[in-house]
JSON list of C-alpha atoms in Angstrom, two decimals:
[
{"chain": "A", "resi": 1, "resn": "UNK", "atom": "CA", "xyz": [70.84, 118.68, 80.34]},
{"chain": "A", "resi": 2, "resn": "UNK", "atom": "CA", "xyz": [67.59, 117.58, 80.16]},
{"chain": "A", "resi": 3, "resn": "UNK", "atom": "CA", "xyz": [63.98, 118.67, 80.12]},
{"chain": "A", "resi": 4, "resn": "UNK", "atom": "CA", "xyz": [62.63, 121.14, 83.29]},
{"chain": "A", "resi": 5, "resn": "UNK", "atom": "CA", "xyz": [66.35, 122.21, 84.33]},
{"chain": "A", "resi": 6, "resn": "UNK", "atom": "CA", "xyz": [66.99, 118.20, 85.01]},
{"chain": "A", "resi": 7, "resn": "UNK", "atom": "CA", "xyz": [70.80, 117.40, 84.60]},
{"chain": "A", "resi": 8, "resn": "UNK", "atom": "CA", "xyz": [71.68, 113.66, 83.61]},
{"chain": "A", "resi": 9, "resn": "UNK", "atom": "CA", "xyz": [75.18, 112.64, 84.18]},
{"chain": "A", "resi": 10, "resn": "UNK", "atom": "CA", "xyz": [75.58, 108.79, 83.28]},
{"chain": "A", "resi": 11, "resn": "UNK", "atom": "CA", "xyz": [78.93, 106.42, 83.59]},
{"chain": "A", "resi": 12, "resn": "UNK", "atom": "CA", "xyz": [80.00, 103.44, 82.10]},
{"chain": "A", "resi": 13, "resn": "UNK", "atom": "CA", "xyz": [82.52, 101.78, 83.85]},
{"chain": "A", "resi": 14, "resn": "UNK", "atom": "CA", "xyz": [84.37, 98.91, 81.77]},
{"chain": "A", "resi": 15, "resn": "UNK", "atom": "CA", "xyz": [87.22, 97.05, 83.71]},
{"chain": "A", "resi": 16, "resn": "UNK", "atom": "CA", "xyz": [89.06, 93.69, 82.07]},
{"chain": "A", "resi": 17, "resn": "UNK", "atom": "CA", "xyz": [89.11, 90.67, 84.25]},
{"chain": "A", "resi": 18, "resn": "UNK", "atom": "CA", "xyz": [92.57, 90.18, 85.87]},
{"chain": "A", "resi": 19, "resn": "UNK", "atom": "CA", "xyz": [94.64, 87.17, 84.59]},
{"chain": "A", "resi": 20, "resn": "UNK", "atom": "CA", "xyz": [95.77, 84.82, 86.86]},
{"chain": "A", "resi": 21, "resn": "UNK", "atom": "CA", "xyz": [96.82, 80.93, 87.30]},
{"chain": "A", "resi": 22, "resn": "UNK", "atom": "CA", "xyz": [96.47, 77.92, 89.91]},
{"chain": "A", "resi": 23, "resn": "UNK", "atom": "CA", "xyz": [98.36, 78.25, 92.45]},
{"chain": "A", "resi": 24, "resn": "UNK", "atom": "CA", "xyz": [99.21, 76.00, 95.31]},
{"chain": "A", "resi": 25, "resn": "UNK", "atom": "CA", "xyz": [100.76, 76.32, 98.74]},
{"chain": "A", "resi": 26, "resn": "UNK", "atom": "CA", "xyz": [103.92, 74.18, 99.73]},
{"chain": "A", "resi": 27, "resn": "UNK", "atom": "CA", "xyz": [105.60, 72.83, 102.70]},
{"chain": "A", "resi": 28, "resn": "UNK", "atom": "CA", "xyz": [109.23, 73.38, 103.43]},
{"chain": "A", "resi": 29, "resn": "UNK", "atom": "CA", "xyz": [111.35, 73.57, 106.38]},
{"chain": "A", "resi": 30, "resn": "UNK", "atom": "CA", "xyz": [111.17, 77.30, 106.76]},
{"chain": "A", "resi": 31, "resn": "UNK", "atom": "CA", "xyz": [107.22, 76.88, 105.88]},
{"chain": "A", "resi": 32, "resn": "UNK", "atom": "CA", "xyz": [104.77, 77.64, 103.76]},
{"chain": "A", "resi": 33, "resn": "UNK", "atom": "CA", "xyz": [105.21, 79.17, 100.31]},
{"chain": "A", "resi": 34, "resn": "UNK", "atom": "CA", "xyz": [102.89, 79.56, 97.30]},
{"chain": "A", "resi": 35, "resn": "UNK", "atom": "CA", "xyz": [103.64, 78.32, 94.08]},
{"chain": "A", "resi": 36, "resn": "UNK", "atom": "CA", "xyz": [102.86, 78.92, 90.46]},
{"chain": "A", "resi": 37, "resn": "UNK", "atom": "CA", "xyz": [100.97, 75.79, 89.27]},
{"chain": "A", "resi": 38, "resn": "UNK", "atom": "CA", "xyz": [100.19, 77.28, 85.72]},
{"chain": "A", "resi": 39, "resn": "UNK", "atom": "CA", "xyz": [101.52, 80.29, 83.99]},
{"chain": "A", "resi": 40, "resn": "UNK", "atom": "CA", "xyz": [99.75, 83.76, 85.27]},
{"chain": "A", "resi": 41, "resn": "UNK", "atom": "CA", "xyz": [98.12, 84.25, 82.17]},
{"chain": "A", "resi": 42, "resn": "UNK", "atom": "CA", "xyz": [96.41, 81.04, 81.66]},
{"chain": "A", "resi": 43, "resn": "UNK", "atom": "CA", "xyz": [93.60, 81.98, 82.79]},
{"chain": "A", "resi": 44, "resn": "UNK", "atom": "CA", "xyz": [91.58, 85.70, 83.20]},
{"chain": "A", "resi": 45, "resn": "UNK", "atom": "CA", "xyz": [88.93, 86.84, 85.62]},
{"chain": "A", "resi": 46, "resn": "UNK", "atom": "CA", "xyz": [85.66, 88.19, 83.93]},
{"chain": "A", "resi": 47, "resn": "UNK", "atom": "CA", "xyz": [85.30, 91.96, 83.09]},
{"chain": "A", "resi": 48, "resn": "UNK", "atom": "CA", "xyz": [83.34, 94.21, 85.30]},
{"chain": "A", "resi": 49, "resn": "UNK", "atom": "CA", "xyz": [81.01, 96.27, 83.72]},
{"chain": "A", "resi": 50, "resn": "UNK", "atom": "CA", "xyz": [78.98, 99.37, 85.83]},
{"chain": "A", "resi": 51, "resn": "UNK", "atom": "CA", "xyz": [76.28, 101.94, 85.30]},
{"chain": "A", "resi": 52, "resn": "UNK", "atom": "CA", "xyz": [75.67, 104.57, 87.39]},
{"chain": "A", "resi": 53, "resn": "UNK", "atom": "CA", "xyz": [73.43, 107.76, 86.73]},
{"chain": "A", "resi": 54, "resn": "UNK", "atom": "CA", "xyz": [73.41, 111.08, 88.87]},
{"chain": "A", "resi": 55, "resn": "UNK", "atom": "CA", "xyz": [70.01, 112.99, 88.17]},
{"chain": "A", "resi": 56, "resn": "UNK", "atom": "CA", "xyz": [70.36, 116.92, 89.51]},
{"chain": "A", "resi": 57, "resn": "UNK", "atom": "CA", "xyz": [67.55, 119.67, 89.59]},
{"chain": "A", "resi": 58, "resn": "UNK", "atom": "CA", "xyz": [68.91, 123.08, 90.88]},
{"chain": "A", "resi": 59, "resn": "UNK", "atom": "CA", "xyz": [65.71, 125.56, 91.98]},
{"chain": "A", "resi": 60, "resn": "UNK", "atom": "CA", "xyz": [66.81, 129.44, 92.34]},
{"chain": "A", "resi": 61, "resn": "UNK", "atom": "CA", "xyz": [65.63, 131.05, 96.12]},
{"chain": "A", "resi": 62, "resn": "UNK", "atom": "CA", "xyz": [66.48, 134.90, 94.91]},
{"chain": "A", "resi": 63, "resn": "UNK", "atom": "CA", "xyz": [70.33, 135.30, 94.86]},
{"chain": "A", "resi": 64, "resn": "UNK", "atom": "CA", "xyz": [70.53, 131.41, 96.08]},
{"chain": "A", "resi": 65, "resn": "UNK", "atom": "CA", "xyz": [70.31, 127.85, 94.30]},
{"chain": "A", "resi": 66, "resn": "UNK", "atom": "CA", "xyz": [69.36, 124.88, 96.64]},
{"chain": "A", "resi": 67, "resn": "UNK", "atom": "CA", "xyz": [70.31, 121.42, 94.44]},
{"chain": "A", "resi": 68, "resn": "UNK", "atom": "CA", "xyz": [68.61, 118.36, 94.45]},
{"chain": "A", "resi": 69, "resn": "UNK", "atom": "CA", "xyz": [70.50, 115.14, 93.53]},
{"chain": "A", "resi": 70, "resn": "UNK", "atom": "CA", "xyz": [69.61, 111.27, 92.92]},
{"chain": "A", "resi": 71, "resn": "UNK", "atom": "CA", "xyz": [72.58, 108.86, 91.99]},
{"chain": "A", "resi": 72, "resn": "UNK", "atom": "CA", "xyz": [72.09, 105.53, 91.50]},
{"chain": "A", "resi": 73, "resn": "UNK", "atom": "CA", "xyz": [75.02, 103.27, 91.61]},
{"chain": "A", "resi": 74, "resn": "UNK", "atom": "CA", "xyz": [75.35, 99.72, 89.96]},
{"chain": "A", "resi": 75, "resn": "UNK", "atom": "CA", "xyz": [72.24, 100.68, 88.25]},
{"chain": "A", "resi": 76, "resn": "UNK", "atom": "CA", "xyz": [72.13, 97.27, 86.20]},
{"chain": "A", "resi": 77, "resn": "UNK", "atom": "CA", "xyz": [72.47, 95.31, 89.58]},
{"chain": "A", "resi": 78, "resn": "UNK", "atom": "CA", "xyz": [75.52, 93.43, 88.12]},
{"chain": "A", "resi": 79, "resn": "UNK", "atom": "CA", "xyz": [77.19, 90.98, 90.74]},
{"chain": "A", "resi": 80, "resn": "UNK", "atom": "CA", "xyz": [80.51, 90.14, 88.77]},
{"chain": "A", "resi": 81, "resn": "UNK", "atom": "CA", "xyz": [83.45, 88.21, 90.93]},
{"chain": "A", "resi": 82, "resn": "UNK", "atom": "CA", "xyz": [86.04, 91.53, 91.94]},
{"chain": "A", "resi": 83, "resn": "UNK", "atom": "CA", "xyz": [88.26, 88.63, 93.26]},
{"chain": "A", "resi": 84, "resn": "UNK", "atom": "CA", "xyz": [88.67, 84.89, 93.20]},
{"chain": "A", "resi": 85, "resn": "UNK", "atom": "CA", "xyz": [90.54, 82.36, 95.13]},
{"chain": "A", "resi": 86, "resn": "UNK", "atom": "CA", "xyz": [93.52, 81.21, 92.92]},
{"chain": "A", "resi": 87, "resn": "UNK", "atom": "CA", "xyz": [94.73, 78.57, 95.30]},
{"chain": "A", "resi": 88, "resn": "UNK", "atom": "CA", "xyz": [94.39, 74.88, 94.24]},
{"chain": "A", "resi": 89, "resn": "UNK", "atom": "CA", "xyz": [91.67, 72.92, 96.54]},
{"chain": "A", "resi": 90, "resn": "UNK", "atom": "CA", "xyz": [88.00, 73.01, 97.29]},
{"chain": "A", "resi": 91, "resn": "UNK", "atom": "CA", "xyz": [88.00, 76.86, 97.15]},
{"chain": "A", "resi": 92, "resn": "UNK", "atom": "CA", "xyz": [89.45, 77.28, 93.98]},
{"chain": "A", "resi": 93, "resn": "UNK", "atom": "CA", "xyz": [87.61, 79.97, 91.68]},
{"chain": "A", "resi": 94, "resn": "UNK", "atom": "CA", "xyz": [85.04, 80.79, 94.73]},
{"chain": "A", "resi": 95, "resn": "UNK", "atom": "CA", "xyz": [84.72, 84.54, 94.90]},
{"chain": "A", "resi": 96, "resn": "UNK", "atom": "CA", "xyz": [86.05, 86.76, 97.69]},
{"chain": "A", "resi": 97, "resn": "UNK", "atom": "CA", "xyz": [84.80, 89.87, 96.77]},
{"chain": "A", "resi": 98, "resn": "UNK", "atom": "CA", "xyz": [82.15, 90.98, 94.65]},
{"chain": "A", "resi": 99, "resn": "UNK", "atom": "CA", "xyz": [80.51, 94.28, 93.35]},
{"chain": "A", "resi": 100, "resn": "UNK", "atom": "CA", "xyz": [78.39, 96.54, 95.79]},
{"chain": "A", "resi": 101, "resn": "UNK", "atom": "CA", "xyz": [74.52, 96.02, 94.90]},
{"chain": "A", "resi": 102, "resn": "UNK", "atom": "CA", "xyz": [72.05, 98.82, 93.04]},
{"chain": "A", "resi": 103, "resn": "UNK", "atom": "CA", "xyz": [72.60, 101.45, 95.64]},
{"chain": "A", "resi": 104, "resn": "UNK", "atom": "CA", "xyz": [70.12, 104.92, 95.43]},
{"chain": "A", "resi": 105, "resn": "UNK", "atom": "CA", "xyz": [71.54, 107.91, 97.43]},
{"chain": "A", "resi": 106, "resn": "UNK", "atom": "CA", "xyz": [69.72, 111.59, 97.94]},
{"chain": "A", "resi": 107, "resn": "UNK", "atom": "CA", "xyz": [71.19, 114.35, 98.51]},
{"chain": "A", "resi": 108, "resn": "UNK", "atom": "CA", "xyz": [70.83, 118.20, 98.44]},
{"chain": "A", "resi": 109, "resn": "UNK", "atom": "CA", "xyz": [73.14, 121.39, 98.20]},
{"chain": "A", "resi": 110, "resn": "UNK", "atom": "CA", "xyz": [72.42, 124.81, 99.39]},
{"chain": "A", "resi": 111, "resn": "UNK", "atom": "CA", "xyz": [74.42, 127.59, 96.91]},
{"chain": "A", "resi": 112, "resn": "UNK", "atom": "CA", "xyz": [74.94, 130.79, 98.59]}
]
């Protein structure tokens, strides 16, 4: 808790890259299969690392408590790689997925 009846609830998210390896896709006569070209630890993803902050007032009506809230997600506007194309060729290590952007949300709760 803060100053003025302010609650501050930060979170540090730490997540270690996923290992992987090269992989390739082959041809056979019942069709396509992927293949190990390296061993699946060879190689590791980077780490994902995430702030976010909730910020909370609550202001008494009587017998009642309306709540105002602020969270901010991905506070540090980090864009790490979530996942990466393993697959040997000219989309190998491009990302598929990366994290949501800085994000602000408001909100409010009504206590009766």
């Amino acid at each position: 808790d803060a100053r003025w009846g302010i609650r501050l609830a930060p979170s540090f998210r730490h997540q270690s890259g996923q290992p992987f390896g090269r992989t390739f896709l082959a041809t056979m006569n019942y069709g396509a299969q992927r293949v190990l070209a390296e061993s699946i630890d060879s190689q590791r993803q980077d780490n994902i690392n995430v702030f976010d902050l909730r910020v909370e007032k609550s202001v008494p009506f009587g017998t009642r408590r309306l709540g105002l809230v602020l969270d901010l997600y991905n506070l540090t506007n980090a864009n790490t790689e979530q996942n990466i194309n393993w697959n040997s060729g000219s989309t190998y290590l491009a990302p598929s997925t990366i994290i949501g952007p800085r994000i602000a949300r408001f909100g409010a709760r009504f206590d009766w």
